[in-house]
JSON list of C-alpha atoms in Angstrom, two decimals:
[
{"chain": "I", "resi": 1, "resn": "UNK", "atom": "CA", "xyz": [121.35, 70.44, 120.47]},
{"chain": "I", "resi": 2, "resn": "UNK", "atom": "CA", "xyz": [120.80, 69.98, 116.72]},
{"chain": "I", "resi": 3, "resn": "UNK", "atom": "CA", "xyz": [117.37, 68.85, 115.55]},
{"chain": "I", "resi": 4, "resn": "UNK", "atom": "CA", "xyz": [117.48, 66.36, 112.61]},
{"chain": "I", "resi": 5, "resn": "UNK", "atom": "CA", "xyz": [114.86, 66.30, 109.99]},
{"chain": "I", "resi": 6, "resn": "UNK", "atom": "CA", "xyz": [114.04, 62.70, 109.13]},
{"chain": "I", "resi": 7, "resn": "UNK", "atom": "CA", "xyz": [111.81, 63.03, 106.09]},
{"chain": "I", "resi": 8, "resn": "UNK", "atom": "CA", "xyz": [110.51, 59.81, 104.53]},
{"chain": "I", "resi": 9, "resn": "UNK", "atom": "CA", "xyz": [109.12, 60.41, 101.02]},
{"chain": "I", "resi": 10, "resn": "UNK", "atom": "CA", "xyz": [109.36, 56.81, 99.84]},
{"chain": "I", "resi": 11, "resn": "UNK", "atom": "CA", "xyz": [105.49, 56.75, 99.20]},
{"chain": "I", "resi": 12, "resn": "UNK", "atom": "CA", "xyz": [105.65, 59.60, 96.73]},
{"chain": "I", "resi": 13, "resn": "UNK", "atom": "CA", "xyz": [104.92, 58.43, 93.19]},
{"chain": "I", "resi": 14, "resn": "UNK", "atom": "CA", "xyz": [107.80, 60.03, 91.18]},
{"chain": "I", "resi": 15, "resn": "UNK", "atom": "CA", "xyz": [111.61, 60.26, 91.51]},
{"chain": "I", "resi": 16, "resn": "UNK", "atom": "CA", "xyz": [111.39, 64.04, 90.81]},
{"chain": "I", "resi": 17, "resn": "UNK", "atom": "CA", "xyz": [109.06, 64.54, 93.74]},
{"chain": "I", "resi": 18, "resn": "UNK", "atom": "CA", "xyz": [111.22, 62.52, 96.07]},
{"chain": "I", "resi": 19, "resn": "UNK", "atom": "CA", "xyz": [114.32, 64.53, 95.02]},
{"chain": "I", "resi": 20, "resn": "UNK", "atom": "CA", "xyz": [112.36, 67.76, 95.65]},
{"chain": "I", "resi": 21, "resn": "UNK", "atom": "CA", "xyz": [111.29, 66.47, 99.04]},
{"chain": "I", "resi": 22, "resn": "UNK", "atom": "CA", "xyz": [114.91, 65.56, 99.81]},
{"chain": "I", "resi": 23, "resn": "UNK", "atom": "CA", "xyz": [115.93, 69.16, 99.08]},
{"chain": "I", "resi": 24, "resn": "UNK", "atom": "CA", "xyz": [113.09, 70.33, 101.29]},
{"chain": "I", "resi": 25, "resn": "UNK", "atom": "CA", "xyz": [114.46, 68.19, 104.17]},
{"chain": "I", "resi": 26, "resn": "UNK", "atom": "CA", "xyz": [117.93, 69.60, 103.81]},
{"chain": "I", "resi": 27, "resn": "UNK", "atom": "CA", "xyz": [116.50, 73.22, 103.80]},
{"chain": "I", "resi": 28, "resn": "UNK", "atom": "CA", "xyz": [114.28, 72.44, 106.72]},
{"chain": "I", "resi": 29, "resn": "UNK", "atom": "CA", "xyz": [117.25, 71.23, 108.74]},
{"chain": "I", "resi": 30, "resn": "UNK", "atom": "CA", "xyz": [119.13, 74.50, 108.04]},
{"chain": "I", "resi": 31, "resn": "UNK", "atom": "CA", "xyz": [116.15, 76.67, 108.81]},
{"chain": "I", "resi": 32, "resn": "UNK", "atom": "CA", "xyz": [114.92, 75.04, 111.91]},
{"chain": "I", "resi": 33, "resn": "UNK", "atom": "CA", "xyz": [118.39, 74.90, 113.55]},
{"chain": "I", "resi": 34, "resn": "UNK", "atom": "CA", "xyz": [119.11, 78.57, 112.83]},
{"chain": "I", "resi": 35, "resn": "UNK", "atom": "CA", "xyz": [118.99, 81.32, 115.39]},
{"chain": "I", "resi": 36, "resn": "UNK", "atom": "CA", "xyz": [117.03, 83.26, 112.87]},
{"chain": "I", "resi": 37, "resn": "UNK", "atom": "CA", "xyz": [114.17, 80.76, 113.02]},
{"chain": "I", "resi": 38, "resn": "UNK", "atom": "CA", "xyz": [114.38, 80.73, 116.77]},
{"chain": "I", "resi": 39, "resn": "UNK", "atom": "CA", "xyz": [114.10, 84.56, 116.76]},
{"chain": "I", "resi": 40, "resn": "UNK", "atom": "CA", "xyz": [111.14, 84.41, 114.47]},
{"chain": "I", "resi": 41, "resn": "UNK", "atom": "CA", "xyz": [109.33, 81.95, 116.76]},
{"chain": "I", "resi": 42, "resn": "UNK", "atom": "CA", "xyz": [110.15, 84.19, 119.81]},
{"chain": "I", "resi": 43, "resn": "UNK", "atom": "CA", "xyz": [108.60, 87.20, 118.00]},
{"chain": "I", "resi": 44, "resn": "UNK", "atom": "CA", "xyz": [105.18, 85.43, 117.16]},
{"chain": "I", "resi": 45, "resn": "UNK", "atom": "CA", "xyz": [101.99, 87.17, 118.18]},
{"chain": "I", "resi": 46, "resn": "UNK", "atom": "CA", "xyz": [99.60, 85.89, 120.88]},
{"chain": "I", "resi": 47, "resn": "UNK", "atom": "CA", "xyz": [98.01, 82.56, 119.81]},
{"chain": "I", "resi": 48, "resn": "UNK", "atom": "CA", "xyz": [94.47, 83.70, 119.71]},
{"chain": "I", "resi": 49, "resn": "UNK", "atom": "CA", "xyz": [93.41, 81.47, 116.88]},
{"chain": "I", "resi": 50, "resn": "UNK", "atom": "CA", "xyz": [94.83, 78.35, 118.55]},
{"chain": "I", "resi": 51, "resn": "UNK", "atom": "CA", "xyz": [92.13, 75.69, 119.20]},
{"chain": "I", "resi": 52, "resn": "UNK", "atom": "CA", "xyz": [94.23, 73.15, 121.22]},
{"chain": "I", "resi": 53, "resn": "UNK", "atom": "CA", "xyz": [95.29, 72.79, 124.82]},
{"chain": "I", "resi": 54, "resn": "UNK", "atom": "CA", "xyz": [98.46, 74.64, 123.95]},
{"chain": "I", "resi": 55, "resn": "UNK", "atom": "CA", "xyz": [96.86, 78.09, 123.46]},
{"chain": "I", "resi": 56, "resn": "UNK", "atom": "CA", "xyz": [98.48, 79.52, 126.55]},
{"chain": "I", "resi": 57, "resn": "UNK", "atom": "CA", "xyz": [102.02, 78.32, 125.92]},
{"chain": "I", "resi": 58, "resn": "UNK", "atom": "CA", "xyz": [104.84, 80.98, 125.74]},
{"chain": "I", "resi": 59, "resn": "UNK", "atom": "CA", "xyz": [106.78, 81.36, 122.48]},
{"chain": "I", "resi": 60, "resn": "UNK", "atom": "CA", "xyz": [109.78, 79.68, 124.17]},
{"chain": "I", "resi": 61, "resn": "UNK", "atom": "CA", "xyz": [107.69, 76.73, 125.06]},
{"chain": "I", "resi": 62, "resn": "UNK", "atom": "CA", "xyz": [106.41, 76.40, 121.47]},
{"chain": "I", "resi": 63, "resn": "UNK", "atom": "CA", "xyz": [109.94, 76.70, 120.19]},
{"chain": "I", "resi": 64, "resn": "UNK", "atom": "CA", "xyz": [111.15, 73.96, 122.48]},
{"chain": "I", "resi": 65, "resn": "UNK", "atom": "CA", "xyz": [108.36, 71.62, 121.37]},
{"chain": "I", "resi": 66, "resn": "UNK", "atom": "CA", "xyz": [109.61, 71.92, 117.84]},
{"chain": "I", "resi": 67, "resn": "UNK", "atom": "CA", "xyz": [113.20, 71.42, 118.74]},
{"chain": "I", "resi": 68, "resn": "UNK", "atom": "CA", "xyz": [112.54, 68.45, 121.01]},
{"chain": "I", "resi": 69, "resn": "UNK", "atom": "CA", "xyz": [110.90, 66.54, 118.06]},
{"chain": "I", "resi": 70, "resn": "UNK", "atom": "CA", "xyz": [108.12, 64.98, 120.14]},
{"chain": "I", "resi": 71, "resn": "UNK", "atom": "CA", "xyz": [104.76, 64.39, 118.49]},
{"chain": "I", "resi": 72, "resn": "UNK", "atom": "CA", "xyz": [101.47, 62.62, 119.43]},
{"chain": "I", "resi": 73, "resn": "UNK", "atom": "CA", "xyz": [102.75, 59.29, 117.96]},
{"chain": "I", "resi": 74, "resn": "UNK", "atom": "CA", "xyz": [106.18, 59.45, 119.49]},
{"chain": "I", "resi": 75, "resn": "UNK", "atom": "CA", "xyz": [105.98, 61.66, 122.62]},
{"chain": "I", "resi": 76, "resn": "UNK", "atom": "CA", "xyz": [109.57, 61.28, 123.82]},
{"chain": "I", "resi": 77, "resn": "UNK", "atom": "CA", "xyz": [112.08, 64.04, 123.05]},
{"chain": "I", "resi": 78, "resn": "UNK", "atom": "CA", "xyz": [114.59, 62.59, 120.52]},
{"chain": "I", "resi": 79, "resn": "UNK", "atom": "CA", "xyz": [115.51, 65.92, 118.76]},
{"chain": "I", "resi": 80, "resn": "UNK", "atom": "CA", "xyz": [114.27, 64.45, 115.42]},
{"chain": "I", "resi": 81, "resn": "UNK", "atom": "CA", "xyz": [111.32, 65.57, 113.41]},
{"chain": "I", "resi": 82, "resn": "UNK", "atom": "CA", "xyz": [110.08, 62.19, 112.01]},
{"chain": "I", "resi": 83, "resn": "UNK", "atom": "CA", "xyz": [108.08, 63.23, 108.93]},
{"chain": "I", "resi": 84, "resn": "UNK", "atom": "CA", "xyz": [106.28, 60.80, 106.59]},
{"chain": "I", "resi": 85, "resn": "UNK", "atom": "CA", "xyz": [105.07, 62.22, 103.29]},
{"chain": "I", "resi": 86, "resn": "UNK", "atom": "CA", "xyz": [102.68, 60.91, 100.60]},
{"chain": "I", "resi": 87, "resn": "UNK", "atom": "CA", "xyz": [101.27, 62.59, 97.53]},
{"chain": "I", "resi": 88, "resn": "UNK", "atom": "CA", "xyz": [97.70, 62.70, 96.16]},
{"chain": "I", "resi": 89, "resn": "UNK", "atom": "CA", "xyz": [95.75, 64.92, 93.65]},
{"chain": "I", "resi": 90, "resn": "UNK", "atom": "CA", "xyz": [92.63, 66.87, 94.22]},
{"chain": "I", "resi": 91, "resn": "UNK", "atom": "CA", "xyz": [91.18, 69.92, 92.43]},
{"chain": "I", "resi": 92, "resn": "UNK", "atom": "CA", "xyz": [90.34, 71.56, 95.73]},
{"chain": "I", "resi": 93, "resn": "UNK", "atom": "CA", "xyz": [92.42, 74.35, 97.11]},
{"chain": "I", "resi": 94, "resn": "UNK", "atom": "CA", "xyz": [94.06, 72.12, 99.74]},
{"chain": "I", "resi": 95, "resn": "UNK", "atom": "CA", "xyz": [97.93, 72.34, 99.68]},
{"chain": "I", "resi": 96, "resn": "UNK", "atom": "CA", "xyz": [98.28, 69.41, 102.11]},
{"chain": "I", "resi": 97, "resn": "UNK", "atom": "CA", "xyz": [96.74, 67.85, 105.13]},
{"chain": "I", "resi": 98, "resn": "UNK", "atom": "CA", "xyz": [97.35, 65.24, 107.82]},
{"chain": "I", "resi": 99, "resn": "UNK", "atom": "CA", "xyz": [95.07, 63.24, 110.11]},
{"chain": "I", "resi": 100, "resn": "UNK", "atom": "CA", "xyz": [96.98, 63.39, 113.42]},
{"chain": "I", "resi": 101, "resn": "UNK", "atom": "CA", "xyz": [94.75, 60.99, 115.33]},
{"chain": "I", "resi": 102, "resn": "UNK", "atom": "CA", "xyz": [94.82, 58.36, 112.49]},
{"chain": "I", "resi": 103, "resn": "UNK", "atom": "CA", "xyz": [98.43, 58.26, 111.35]},
{"chain": "I", "resi": 104, "resn": "UNK", "atom": "CA", "xyz": [101.47, 60.48, 110.94]},
{"chain": "I", "resi": 105, "resn": "UNK", "atom": "CA", "xyz": [101.49, 60.81, 107.22]},
{"chain": "I", "resi": 106, "resn": "UNK", "atom": "CA", "xyz": [101.51, 64.33, 105.70]},
{"chain": "I", "resi": 107, "resn": "UNK", "atom": "CA", "xyz": [99.72, 64.28, 102.37]},
{"chain": "I", "resi": 108, "resn": "UNK", "atom": "CA", "xyz": [100.72, 66.89, 99.80]},
{"chain": "I", "resi": 109, "resn": "UNK", "atom": "CA", "xyz": [98.53, 67.76, 96.90]},
{"chain": "I", "resi": 110, "resn": "UNK", "atom": "CA", "xyz": [100.46, 67.39, 93.64]},
{"chain": "I", "resi": 111, "resn": "UNK", "atom": "CA", "xyz": [98.31, 70.12, 92.02]},
{"chain": "I", "resi": 112, "resn": "UNK", "atom": "CA", "xyz": [100.39, 72.53, 93.98]},
{"chain": "I", "resi": 113, "resn": "UNK", "atom": "CA", "xyz": [103.49, 70.61, 95.03]},
{"chain": "I", "resi": 114, "resn": "UNK", "atom": "CA", "xyz": [105.12, 70.41, 91.56]},
{"chain": "I", "resi": 115, "resn": "UNK", "atom": "CA", "xyz": [104.77, 74.18, 90.93]},
{"chain": "I", "resi": 116, "resn": "UNK", "atom": "CA", "xyz": [105.63, 75.49, 94.40]},
{"chain": "I", "resi": 117, "resn": "UNK", "atom": "CA", "xyz": [108.98, 76.75, 95.54]},
{"chain": "I", "resi": 118, "resn": "UNK", "atom": "CA", "xyz": [110.72, 74.51, 98.24]},
{"chain": "I", "resi": 119, "resn": "UNK", "atom": "CA", "xyz": [110.24, 77.30, 100.84]},
{"chain": "I", "resi": 120, "resn": "UNK", "atom": "CA", "xyz": [106.50, 76.96, 100.45]},
{"chain": "I", "resi": 121, "resn": "UNK", "atom": "CA", "xyz": [106.60, 73.27, 100.66]},
{"chain": "I", "resi": 122, "resn": "UNK", "atom": "CA", "xyz": [108.82, 73.28, 103.81]},
{"chain": "I", "resi": 123, "resn": "UNK", "atom": "CA", "xyz": [106.50, 75.86, 105.33]},
{"chain": "I", "resi": 124, "resn": "UNK", "atom": "CA", "xyz": [103.50, 73.63, 104.65]},
{"chain": "I", "resi": 125, "resn": "UNK", "atom": "CA", "xyz": [105.30, 70.49, 106.00]},
{"chain": "I", "resi": 126, "resn": "UNK", "atom": "CA", "xyz": [106.14, 72.38, 109.17]},
{"chain": "I", "resi": 127, "resn": "UNK", "atom": "CA", "xyz": [102.47, 73.53, 109.44]},
{"chain": "I", "resi": 128, "resn": "UNK", "atom": "CA", "xyz": [101.19, 69.99, 109.14]},
{"chain": "I", "resi": 129, "resn": "UNK", "atom": "CA", "xyz": [103.85, 68.65, 111.52]},
{"chain": "I", "resi": 130, "resn": "UNK", "atom": "CA", "xyz": [102.43, 71.19, 114.00]},
{"chain": "I", "resi": 131, "resn": "UNK", "atom": "CA", "xyz": [99.17, 69.31, 113.78]},
{"chain": "I", "resi": 132, "resn": "UNK", "atom": "CA", "xyz": [101.13, 66.10, 114.67]},
{"chain": "I", "resi": 133, "resn": "UNK", "atom": "CA", "xyz": [102.52, 67.97, 117.67]},
{"chain": "I", "resi": 134, "resn": "UNK", "atom": "CA", "xyz": [98.95, 68.60, 118.74]},
{"chain": "I", "resi": 135, "resn": "UNK", "atom": "CA", "xyz": [98.37, 72.17, 117.62]},
{"chain": "I", "resi": 136, "resn": "UNK", "atom": "CA", "xyz": [94.98, 73.06, 115.96]},
{"chain": "I", "resi": 137, "resn": "UNK", "atom": "CA", "xyz": [93.07, 75.84, 114.28]},
{"chain": "I", "resi": 138, "resn": "UNK", "atom": "CA", "xyz": [89.57, 76.38, 112.79]},
{"chain": "I", "resi": 139, "resn": "UNK", "atom": "CA", "xyz": [88.77, 74.43, 109.67]},
{"chain": "I", "resi": 140, "resn": "UNK", "atom": "CA", "xyz": [87.41, 77.43, 107.65]},
{"chain": "I", "resi": 141, "resn": "UNK", "atom": "CA", "xyz": [89.20, 80.69, 107.24]},
{"chain": "I", "resi": 142, "resn": "UNK", "atom": "CA", "xyz": [88.31, 83.37, 109.78]},
{"chain": "I", "resi": 143, "resn": "UNK", "atom": "CA", "xyz": [90.02, 86.47, 111.30]},
{"chain": "I", "resi": 144, "resn": "UNK", "atom": "CA", "xyz": [91.62, 84.45, 114.11]},
{"chain": "I", "resi": 145, "resn": "UNK", "atom": "CA", "xyz": [92.88, 81.44, 112.12]},
{"chain": "I", "resi": 146, "resn": "UNK", "atom": "CA", "xyz": [96.20, 83.12, 110.97]},
{"chain": "I", "resi": 147, "resn": "UNK", "atom": "CA", "xyz": [97.04, 83.67, 114.78]},
{"chain": "I", "resi": 148, "resn": "UNK", "atom": "CA", "xyz": [96.99, 79.85, 115.43]},
{"chain": "I", "resi": 149, "resn": "UNK", "atom": "CA", "xyz": [100.36, 78.25, 116.10]},
{"chain": "I", "resi": 150, "resn": "UNK", "atom": "CA", "xyz": [100.53, 76.27, 112.90]},
{"chain": "I", "resi": 151, "resn": "UNK", "atom": "CA", "xyz": [99.75, 79.29, 110.66]},
{"chain": "I", "resi": 152, "resn": "UNK", "atom": "CA", "xyz": [102.35, 81.28, 112.54]},
{"chain": "I", "resi": 153, "resn": "UNK", "atom": "CA", "xyz": [104.83, 78.50, 111.99]},
{"chain": "I", "resi": 154, "resn": "UNK", "atom": "CA", "xyz": [104.32, 79.30, 108.24]},
{"chain": "I", "resi": 155, "resn": "UNK", "atom": "CA", "xyz": [105.30, 82.95, 108.71]},
{"chain": "I", "resi": 156, "resn": "UNK", "atom": "CA", "xyz": [108.37, 82.14, 110.92]},
{"chain": "I", "resi": 157, "resn": "UNK", "atom": "CA", "xyz": [109.62, 79.46, 108.69]},
{"chain": "I", "resi": 158, "resn": "UNK", "atom": "CA", "xyz": [109.17, 81.59, 105.50]},
{"chain": "I", "resi": 159, "resn": "UNK", "atom": "CA", "xyz": [110.73, 84.70, 107.14]},
{"chain": "I", "resi": 160, "resn": "UNK", "atom": "CA", "xyz": [113.74, 82.69, 108.35]},
{"chain": "I", "resi": 161, "resn": "UNK", "atom": "CA", "xyz": [114.19, 80.94, 104.97]},
{"chain": "I", "resi": 162, "resn": "UNK", "atom": "CA", "xyz": [114.15, 84.25, 103.04]},
{"chain": "I", "resi": 163, "resn": "UNK", "atom": "CA", "xyz": [116.80, 85.65, 105.36]},
{"chain": "I", "resi": 164, "resn": "UNK", "atom": "CA", "xyz": [119.03, 82.56, 105.30]},
{"chain": "I", "resi": 165, "resn": "UNK", "atom": "CA", "xyz": [118.75, 82.00, 101.50]},
{"chain": "I", "resi": 166, "resn": "UNK", "atom": "CA", "xyz": [118.44, 85.73, 100.48]},
{"chain": "I", "resi": 167, "resn": "UNK", "atom": "CA", "xyz": [115.12, 85.52, 98.67]},
{"chain": "I", "resi": 168, "resn": "UNK", "atom": "CA", "xyz": [113.17, 88.50, 97.50]},
{"chain": "I", "resi": 169, "resn": "UNK", "atom": "CA", "xyz": [109.35, 88.77, 97.88]},
{"chain": "I", "resi": 170, "resn": "UNK", "atom": "CA", "xyz": [106.63, 91.18, 96.88]},
{"chain": "I", "resi": 171, "resn": "UNK", "atom": "CA", "xyz": [103.04, 91.57, 98.19]},
{"chain": "I", "resi": 172, "resn": "UNK", "atom": "CA", "xyz": [100.32, 89.91, 96.03]},
{"chain": "I", "resi": 173, "resn": "UNK", "atom": "CA", "xyz": [96.57, 90.11, 96.51]},
{"chain": "I", "resi": 174, "resn": "UNK", "atom": "CA", "xyz": [95.12, 86.70, 96.92]},
{"chain": "I", "resi": 175, "resn": "UNK", "atom": "CA", "xyz": [91.31, 86.08, 96.80]},
{"chain": "I", "resi": 176, "resn": "UNK", "atom": "CA", "xyz": [89.45, 82.83, 97.33]},
{"chain": "I", "resi": 177, "resn": "UNK", "atom": "CA", "xyz": [85.88, 81.70, 97.92]},
{"chain": "I", "resi": 178, "resn": "UNK", "atom": "CA", "xyz": [85.22, 78.73, 100.20]},
{"chain": "I", "resi": 179, "resn": "UNK", "atom": "CA", "xyz": [84.53, 75.96, 97.67]},
{"chain": "I", "resi": 180, "resn": "UNK", "atom": "CA", "xyz": [81.53, 74.53, 99.58]},
{"chain": "I", "resi": 181, "resn": "UNK", "atom": "CA", "xyz": [79.84, 77.92, 99.91]},
{"chain": "I", "resi": 182, "resn": "UNK", "atom": "CA", "xyz": [80.09, 79.37, 96.33]},
{"chain": "I", "resi": 183, "resn": "UNK", "atom": "CA", "xyz": [77.38, 81.93, 97.22]},
{"chain": "I", "resi": 184, "resn": "UNK", "atom": "CA", "xyz": [79.59, 83.60, 99.82]},
{"chain": "I", "resi": 185, "resn": "UNK", "atom": "CA", "xyz": [81.60, 86.63, 98.80]},
{"chain": "I", "resi": 186, "resn": "UNK", "atom": "CA", "xyz": [85.31, 86.29, 98.04]},
{"chain": "I", "resi": 187, "resn": "UNK", "atom": "CA", "xyz": [87.77, 86.71, 100.88]},
{"chain": "I", "resi": 188, "resn": "UNK", "atom": "CA", "xyz": [90.93, 88.63, 99.90]},
{"chain": "I", "resi": 189, "resn": "UNK", "atom": "CA", "xyz": [94.15, 89.22, 101.68]},
{"chain": "I", "resi": 190, "resn": "UNK", "atom": "CA", "xyz": [97.63, 90.33, 100.85]},
{"chain": "I", "resi": 191, "resn": "UNK", "atom": "CA", "xyz": [100.40, 87.62, 100.84]},
{"chain": "I", "resi": 192, "resn": "UNK", "atom": "CA", "xyz": [104.07, 87.86, 100.32]},
{"chain": "I", "resi": 193, "resn": "UNK", "atom": "CA", "xyz": [105.13, 85.85, 97.23]},
{"chain": "I", "resi": 194, "resn": "UNK", "atom": "CA", "xyz": [108.59, 85.10, 95.80]},
{"chain": "I", "resi": 195, "resn": "UNK", "atom": "CA", "xyz": [109.84, 87.31, 92.98]},
{"chain": "I", "resi": 196, "resn": "UNK", "atom": "CA", "xyz": [110.88, 85.24, 90.04]}
]
């Protein structure tokens, strides 16, 4: 069964952003329906950082949840990911967010959206859609958060995308400090970034 990506970006405030999001939707359709993406999901680590009732699901059960297209607002399986996107701007280091219990809109921060590659945007959209499916993680960064289901979606999507579209990456050291707690020391980690 093929899963359709129905991505509604009509609320976004520029035609360029809407076009970019249309490209993201096409790419997500290719990635999510690929055997490479399925294999990436099936290779995920244990979900130790998951903070929802789905912590003990098997990798195949998580994969089927994505493919079935059910979310907390539309729980029936229709094999469609119904995604609604709006944009906003903030200086904070928030790439995007959703309020799953309020509405089904995924909000993307234009501070990052305009500069980011479509693989990063698709990865973020899938992460936020994971919240709409009911998955959750800790709000602040900790050692377990990367092993939550939504963060592992990021890895699976990006790895599948790179293989499907033949993209090259290199490790980059990324450091940040929680903006609310400026007295805390910086947290650094290695991330794979696209080679330009």
